[in-house]
Amino acid sequence: MIRLLLILWLLIGVAFAGTSFYAEILVSHAMRIMRETQIEAKGKPTEVVTPAMKAAFAEAMIASEEARTLAPELRYLRTWPAQLAMVDPTMPDEQAIDALQKELDKDPYNYHILLLLCLRMVHAQDVAGAQAIYARIVKQWGTENYPASTIRKLTTGIAE
Amino acid sequence: MATLLSFLFTIAYVPGWAGAALTPRWAMLAVAVPLIILRRKVLPHVQSTLRTHDARPTRGVFWLSVAFLAWATLSMLWTPSPWDGLFSLEQWALWFGVGYIGYKLDDARPVYTGCALGMGVVSILIILEINGHDLIRQSEFQHRAGLFFNPNIVTETGVLVLVACLAYGMWTLGLVTALPAIVLTHSRGGLVALASGGLYCAFKRSLWWGTAAAGLIFLLALGLWWFNHTETVDNFRGGMLINPASWQDRLNIWRHTLHLLTWTGNGVGSFRVMFPSEMAGYSDYAHSDYLQLAQDFGFPGVALIGTLLFLAMNRPYRPETLVVIAFLIEAVFQFPTWMPVSGMLGALAIGRLFR
């Protein structure tokens, strides 16, 4: 009886391992697209974000959604709708800022949303707003991260 | 065989994967633990390191473990995310399985040796990163993480490995392999755990040794504070010793988690779902295993695990006592229970205390 239970447990373990690996394959595909797109878009104003990038993000979204249903630990991918709002070149700044602000209200410590909101405010020439968000990033996350320094340069640049 | 398995387990990593540091290790555990327990038929070569006589855990410990797993299973009825719950339930089953293996293992040194060799690889990778050769670049935000996803995890795992090696007299192996990773990542929780283990050891020897160790630790802490105070934050990208933002984050997470506590808990694996939806924050872990345990399992879960730990710590001293002390201290600030390598070391050590 105990042996049967152990064998059942082993089978569950194999299923657990297999599911996790499959989900990782999906999410790695999504993350690769995301990373490549981010590298291309990093530090640039939103008009350089092309429809091709938007399509790449959409593809990544589909893969990540599928992965999330398989592996709950991949919940961090849930911020992607907000990131899509950021990179959507057709969305006006005001609308994107409003969408991101709503996401931020739900998730006030989310680093990615803070970053995206700040960048979008920079793009909208809202210096005070961008600097306020930047201050939150510094307060909550420190100043050592590369994107935070990028934002500092951008916000300082606009202020000057 | 045990050395090789634990070495491979410590370095299991798939570069380029989002869950590079976690998924392969959980997968290895999920398959290896039941296989090792079924060893007689499947892995006879592993059996050589296990006790040959029929060693059964004391009845009380056995029933406490069964009661906890039964409560965890029952909590699947009200967990808000059954899929999360299933994963978490499997993880808890693995920890009890690892504890059982620890209980039956005659000699745990091969396991600690394998983990130490794995930490050696991590130390080398971190040293290379500091010197400009970042072979395992994980993200913009994580530096000096080696084969773990976060420098804090490196330190907490390194401390457990180091304490285990020191407790078994494997000083050179522990110091050479794990110490560089611990020192270079600057994680506070791990250092506090290391200091506490040292203090316990020193006071156990004599009052004089304890006082001397306390003085030394105070001076070291003062030195580290001064060093950190005079350096710019940018020099501590990997894991800052004094970072108010990081402390504030933890306090926020703890405060929000306290609001989630109920008598029966929110169910196995519920933290990830409950935390963001209830408190509008975001964290996968409560950054304190005790709080997360209480959030998931409520009073019955805390009482059962608390009793198990109490019984374990009341057993006669053995080298693993120090490992368990370090693990329990790390669990105050971090989440070693939910990380594969540190969780395995903690569960193995707790199991061995019942021998």
PDB file of N, CA, C and O in Angstrom, chain A residues 47-89:
ATOM      1  N   GLU A  47       7.610  56.996 -29.660  1.00  0.00           N
ATOM      2  CA  GLU A  47       7.324  56.962 -31.098  1.00  0.00           C
ATOM      3  C   GLU A  47       8.212  55.989 -31.864  1.00  0.00           C
ATOM      4  O   GLU A  47       7.884  55.585 -32.967  1.00  0.00           O
ATOM      5  N   VAL A  48       9.353  55.606 -31.250  1.00  0.00           N
ATOM      6  CA  VAL A  48      10.207  54.648 -31.950  1.00  0.00           C
ATOM      7  C   VAL A  48       9.692  53.219 -31.790  1.00  0.00           C
ATOM      8  O   VAL A  48      10.181  52.307 -32.420  1.00  0.00           O
ATOM      9  N   VAL A  49       8.724  53.051 -30.912  1.00  0.00           N
ATOM     10  CA  VAL A  49       8.186  51.700 -30.737  1.00  0.00           C
ATOM     11  C   VAL A  49       7.263  51.395 -31.910  1.00  0.00           C
ATOM     12  O   VAL A  49       6.224  52.006 -32.092  1.00  0.00           O
ATOM     13  N   THR A  50       7.686  50.487 -32.715  1.00  0.00           N
ATOM     14  CA  THR A  50       7.010  50.255 -33.985  1.00  0.00           C
ATOM     15  C   THR A  50       5.841  49.287 -33.846  1.00  0.00           C
ATOM     16  O   THR A  50       5.765  48.551 -32.866  1.00  0.00           O
ATOM     17  N   PRO A  51       4.953  49.268 -34.822  1.00  0.00           N
ATOM     18  CA  PRO A  51       3.884  48.268 -34.799  1.00  0.00           C
ATOM     19  C   PRO A  51       4.436  46.844 -34.751  1.00  0.00           C
ATOM     20  O   PRO A  51       3.816  45.960 -34.175  1.00  0.00           O
ATOM     21  N   ALA A  52       5.625  46.644 -35.328  1.00  0.00           N
ATOM     22  CA  ALA A  52       6.223  45.295 -35.289  1.00  0.00           C
ATOM     23  C   ALA A  52       6.510  44.894 -33.847  1.00  0.00           C
ATOM     24  O   ALA A  52       6.312  43.749 -33.447  1.00  0.00           O
ATOM     25  N   MET A  53       6.970  45.873 -33.071  1.00  0.00           N
ATOM     26  CA  MET A  53       7.235  45.593 -31.660  1.00  0.00           C
ATOM     27  C   MET A  53       5.931  45.264 -30.946  1.00  0.00           C
ATOM     28  O   MET A  53       5.868  44.360 -30.124  1.00  0.00           O
ATOM     29  N   LYS A  54       4.914  46.028 -31.286  1.00  0.00           N
ATOM     30  CA  LYS A  54       3.613  45.797 -30.655  1.00  0.00           C
ATOM     31  C   LYS A  54       3.133  44.363 -30.969  1.00  0.00           C
ATOM     32  O   LYS A  54       2.621  43.659 -30.089  1.00  0.00           O
ATOM     33  N   ALA A  55       3.351  43.961 -32.226  1.00  0.00           N
ATOM     34  CA  ALA A  55       2.944  42.608 -32.616  1.00  0.00           C
ATOM     35  C   ALA A  55       3.749  41.568 -31.841  1.00  0.00           C
ATOM     36  O   ALA A  55       3.219  40.535 -31.415  1.00  0.00           O
ATOM     37  N   ALA A  56       5.040  41.894 -31.631  1.00  0.00           N
ATOM     38  CA  ALA A  56       5.889  40.960 -30.876  1.00  0.00           C
ATOM     39  C   ALA A  56       5.381  40.821 -29.452  1.00  0.00           C
ATOM     40  O   ALA A  56       5.325  39.724 -28.899  1.00  0.00           O
ATOM     41  N   PHE A  57       4.994  41.955 -28.873  1.00  0.00           N
ATOM     42  CA  PHE A  57       4.464  41.919 -27.508  1.00  0.00           C
ATOM     43  C   PHE A  57       3.176  41.097 -27.461  1.00  0.00           C
ATOM     44  O   PHE A  57       2.947  40.345 -26.515  1.00  0.00           O
ATOM     45  N   ALA A  58       2.356  41.257 -28.476  1.00  0.00           N
ATOM     46  CA  ALA A  58       1.095  40.518 -28.500  1.00  0.00           C
ATOM     47  C   ALA A  58       1.373  39.011 -28.549  1.00  0.00           C
ATOM     48  O   ALA A  58       0.732  38.228 -27.852  1.00  0.00           O
ATOM     49  N   GLU A  59       2.375  38.634 -29.354  1.00  0.00           N
ATOM     50  CA  GLU A  59       2.742  37.214 -29.444  1.00  0.00           C
ATOM     51  C   GLU A  59       3.243  36.720 -28.086  1.00  0.00           C
ATOM     52  O   GLU A  59       2.890  35.637 -27.612  1.00  0.00           O
ATOM     53  N   ALA A  60       4.054  37.574 -27.466  1.00  0.00           N
ATOM     54  CA  ALA A  60       4.581  37.205 -26.148  1.00  0.00           C
ATOM     55  C   ALA A  60       3.455  37.063 -25.136  1.00  0.00           C
ATOM     56  O   ALA A  60       3.479  36.178 -24.281  1.00  0.00           O
ATOM     57  N   MET A  61       2.467  37.935 -25.248  1.00  0.00           N
ATOM     58  CA  MET A  61       1.318  37.880 -24.336  1.00  0.00           C
ATOM     59  C   MET A  61       0.597  36.538 -24.420  1.00  0.00           C
ATOM     60  O   MET A  61       0.240  35.934 -23.411  1.00  0.00           O
ATOM     61  N   ILE A  62       0.376  36.095 -25.670  1.00  0.00           N
ATOM     62  CA  ILE A  62      -0.353  34.836 -25.861  1.00  0.00           C
ATOM     63  C   ILE A  62       0.420  33.685 -25.216  1.00  0.00           C
ATOM     64  O   ILE A  62      -0.129  32.872 -24.478  1.00  0.00           O
ATOM     65  N   ALA A  63       1.738  33.667 -25.478  1.00  0.00           N
ATOM     66  CA  ALA A  63       2.564  32.597 -24.898  1.00  0.00           C
ATOM     67  C   ALA A  63       2.552  32.661 -23.383  1.00  0.00           C
ATOM     68  O   ALA A  63       2.485  31.645 -22.695  1.00  0.00           O
ATOM     69  N   SER A  64       2.597  33.886 -22.856  1.00  0.00           N
ATOM     70  CA  SER A  64       2.671  34.018 -21.394  1.00  0.00           C
ATOM     71  C   SER A  64       1.353  33.624 -20.743  1.00  0.00           C
ATOM     72  O   SER A  64       1.335  33.023 -19.670  1.00  0.00           O
ATOM     73  N   GLU A  65       0.246  33.950 -21.416  1.00  0.00           N
ATOM     74  CA  GLU A  65      -1.052  33.569 -20.852  1.00  0.00           C
ATOM     75  C   GLU A  65      -1.165  32.051 -20.759  1.00  0.00           C
ATOM     76  O   GLU A  65      -1.630  31.502 -19.774  1.00  0.00           O
ATOM     77  N   GLU A  66      -0.703  31.389 -21.821  1.00  0.00           N
ATOM     78  CA  GLU A  66      -0.763  29.928 -21.836  1.00  0.00           C
ATOM     79  C   GLU A  66       0.127  29.357 -20.732  1.00  0.00           C
ATOM     80  O   GLU A  66      -0.246  28.439 -20.014  1.00  0.00           O
ATOM     81  N   ALA A  67       1.296  29.981 -20.580  1.00  0.00           N
ATOM     82  CA  ALA A  67       2.225  29.501 -19.548  1.00  0.00           C
ATOM     83  C   ALA A  67       1.658  29.727 -18.156  1.00  0.00           C
ATOM     84  O   ALA A  67       1.818  28.898 -17.275  1.00  0.00           O
ATOM     85  N   ARG A  68       0.980  30.851 -17.997  1.00  0.00           N
ATOM     86  CA  ARG A  68       0.444  31.175 -16.663  1.00  0.00           C
ATOM     87  C   ARG A  68      -0.612  30.170 -16.212  1.00  0.00           C
ATOM     88  O   ARG A  68      -0.739  29.878 -15.031  1.00  0.00           O
ATOM     89  N   THR A  69      -1.357  29.665 -17.162  1.00  0.00           N
ATOM     90  CA  THR A  69      -2.370  28.679 -16.774  1.00  0.00           C
ATOM     91  C   THR A  69      -1.714  27.365 -16.343  1.00  0.00           C
ATOM     92  O   THR A  69      -2.281  26.613 -15.586  1.00  0.00           O
ATOM     93  N   LEU A  70      -0.509  27.141 -16.858  1.00  0.00           N
ATOM     94  CA  LEU A  70       0.184  25.903 -16.507  1.00  0.00           C
ATOM     95  C   LEU A  70       1.022  26.046 -15.241  1.00  0.00           C
ATOM     96  O   LEU A  70       1.152  25.119 -14.470  1.00  0.00           O
ATOM     97  N   ALA A  71       1.609  27.208 -15.078  1.00  0.00           N
ATOM     98  CA  ALA A  71       2.529  27.395 -13.951  1.00  0.00           C
ATOM     99  C   ALA A  71       2.167  28.677 -13.216  1.00  0.00           C
ATOM    100  O   ALA A  71       2.513  29.766 -13.657  1.00  0.00           O
ATOM    101  N   PRO A  72       1.469  28.545 -12.100  1.00  0.00           N
ATOM    102  CA  PRO A  72       1.003  29.739 -11.396  1.00  0.00           C
ATOM    103  C   PRO A  72       2.132  30.632 -10.905  1.00  0.00           C
ATOM    104  O   PRO A  72       1.925  31.809 -10.681  1.00  0.00           O
ATOM    105  N   GLU A  73       3.330  30.073 -10.733  1.00  0.00           N
ATOM    106  CA  GLU A  73       4.399  30.911 -10.206  1.00  0.00           C
ATOM    107  C   GLU A  73       4.837  31.986 -11.202  1.00  0.00           C
ATOM    108  O   GLU A  73       5.605  32.869 -10.881  1.00  0.00           O
ATOM    109  N   LEU A  74       4.314  31.902 -12.419  1.00  0.00           N
ATOM    110  CA  LEU A  74       4.694  32.894 -13.419  1.00  0.00           C
ATOM    111  C   LEU A  74       3.760  34.088 -13.401  1.00  0.00           C
ATOM    112  O   LEU A  74       3.541  34.742 -14.407  1.00  0.00           O
ATOM    113  N   ARG A  75       3.235  34.386 -12.243  1.00  0.00           N
ATOM    114  CA  ARG A  75       2.241  35.438 -12.119  1.00  0.00           C
ATOM    115  C   ARG A  75       2.811  36.825 -12.406  1.00  0.00           C
ATOM    116  O   ARG A  75       2.090  37.760 -12.702  1.00  0.00           O
ATOM    117  N   TYR A  76       4.122  36.949 -12.313  1.00  0.00           N
ATOM    118  CA  TYR A  76       4.703  38.269 -12.520  1.00  0.00           C
ATOM    119  C   TYR A  76       4.449  38.808 -13.926  1.00  0.00           C
ATOM    120  O   TYR A  76       4.591  39.977 -14.191  1.00  0.00           O
ATOM    121  N   LEU A  77       4.071  37.900 -14.795  1.00  0.00           N
ATOM    122  CA  LEU A  77       3.801  38.334 -16.163  1.00  0.00           C
ATOM    123  C   LEU A  77       2.503  39.126 -16.268  1.00  0.00           C
ATOM    124  O   LEU A  77       2.163  39.617 -17.322  1.00  0.00           O
ATOM    125  N   ARG A  78       1.785  39.246 -15.174  1.00  0.00           N
ATOM    126  CA  ARG A  78       0.487  39.905 -15.248  1.00  0.00           C
ATOM    127  C   ARG A  78       0.605  41.397 -15.532  1.00  0.00           C
ATOM    128  O   ARG A  78      -0.374  42.053 -15.826  1.00  0.00           O
ATOM    129  N   THR A  79       1.792  41.974 -15.425  1.00  0.00           N
ATOM    130  CA  THR A  79       1.927  43.407 -15.683  1.00  0.00           C
ATOM    131  C   THR A  79       1.976  43.705 -17.177  1.00  0.00           C
ATOM    132  O   THR A  79       2.047  44.837 -17.581  1.00  0.00           O
ATOM    133  N   TRP A  80       1.946  42.690 -17.982  1.00  0.00           N
ATOM    134  CA  TRP A  80       2.133  42.935 -19.402  1.00  0.00           C
ATOM    135  C   TRP A  80       1.059  43.789 -20.056  1.00  0.00           C
ATOM    136  O   TRP A  80       1.374  44.553 -20.958  1.00  0.00           O
ATOM    137  N   PRO A  81      -0.194  43.690 -19.647  1.00  0.00           N
ATOM    138  CA  PRO A  81      -1.162  44.597 -20.269  1.00  0.00           C
ATOM    139  C   PRO A  81      -0.744  46.049 -20.124  1.00  0.00           C
ATOM    140  O   PRO A  81      -0.863  46.851 -21.050  1.00  0.00           O
ATOM    141  N   ALA A  82      -0.210  46.381 -18.949  1.00  0.00           N
ATOM    142  CA  ALA A  82       0.238  47.749 -18.735  1.00  0.00           C
ATOM    143  C   ALA A  82       1.394  48.077 -19.670  1.00  0.00           C
ATOM    144  O   ALA A  82       1.469  49.174 -20.226  1.00  0.00           O
ATOM    145  N   GLN A  83       2.260  47.108 -19.884  1.00  0.00           N
ATOM    146  CA  GLN A  83       3.389  47.376 -20.765  1.00  0.00           C
ATOM    147  C   GLN A  83       2.930  47.523 -22.205  1.00  0.00           C
ATOM    148  O   GLN A  83       3.476  48.313 -22.958  1.00  0.00           O
ATOM    149  N   LEU A  84       1.905  46.769 -22.537  1.00  0.00           N
ATOM    150  CA  LEU A  84       1.348  46.919 -23.886  1.00  0.00           C
ATOM    151  C   LEU A  84       0.781  48.319 -24.066  1.00  0.00           C
ATOM    152  O   LEU A  84       0.924  48.939 -25.115  1.00  0.00           O
ATOM    153  N   ALA A  85       0.144  48.814 -22.998  1.00  0.00           N
ATOM    154  CA  ALA A  85      -0.397  50.172 -23.068  1.00  0.00           C
ATOM    155  C   ALA A  85       0.723  51.169 -23.307  1.00  0.00           C
ATOM    156  O   ALA A  85       0.565  52.153 -24.020  1.00  0.00           O
ATOM    157  N   MET A  86       1.880  50.873 -22.715  1.00  0.00           N
ATOM    158  CA  MET A  86       3.013  51.774 -22.867  1.00  0.00           C
ATOM    159  C   MET A  86       3.549  51.770 -24.291  1.00  0.00           C
ATOM    160  O   MET A  86       3.851  52.801 -24.874  1.00  0.00           O
ATOM    161  N   VAL A  87       3.657  50.585 -24.868  1.00  0.00           N
ATOM    162  CA  VAL A  87       4.320  50.526 -26.173  1.00  0.00           C
ATOM    163  C   VAL A  87       3.365  50.733 -27.330  1.00  0.00           C
ATOM    164  O   VAL A  87       3.789  50.807 -28.470  1.00  0.00           O
ATOM    165  N   ASP A  88       2.092  50.837 -27.048  1.00  0.00           N
ATOM    166  CA  ASP A  88       1.139  51.047 -28.132  1.00  0.00           C
ATOM    167  C   ASP A  88       1.343  52.445 -28.727  1.00  0.00           C
ATOM    168  O   ASP A  88       1.019  53.454 -28.102  1.00  0.00           O
ATOM    169  N   PRO A  89       1.906  52.515 -29.911  1.00  0.00           N
ATOM    170  CA  PRO A  89       2.237  53.842 -30.469  1.00  0.00           C
ATOM    171  C   PRO A  89       1.007  54.646 -30.864  1.00  0.00           C
ATOM    172  O   PRO A  89       1.079  55.854 -31.014  1.00  0.00           O
TER     173      PRO A  89
END
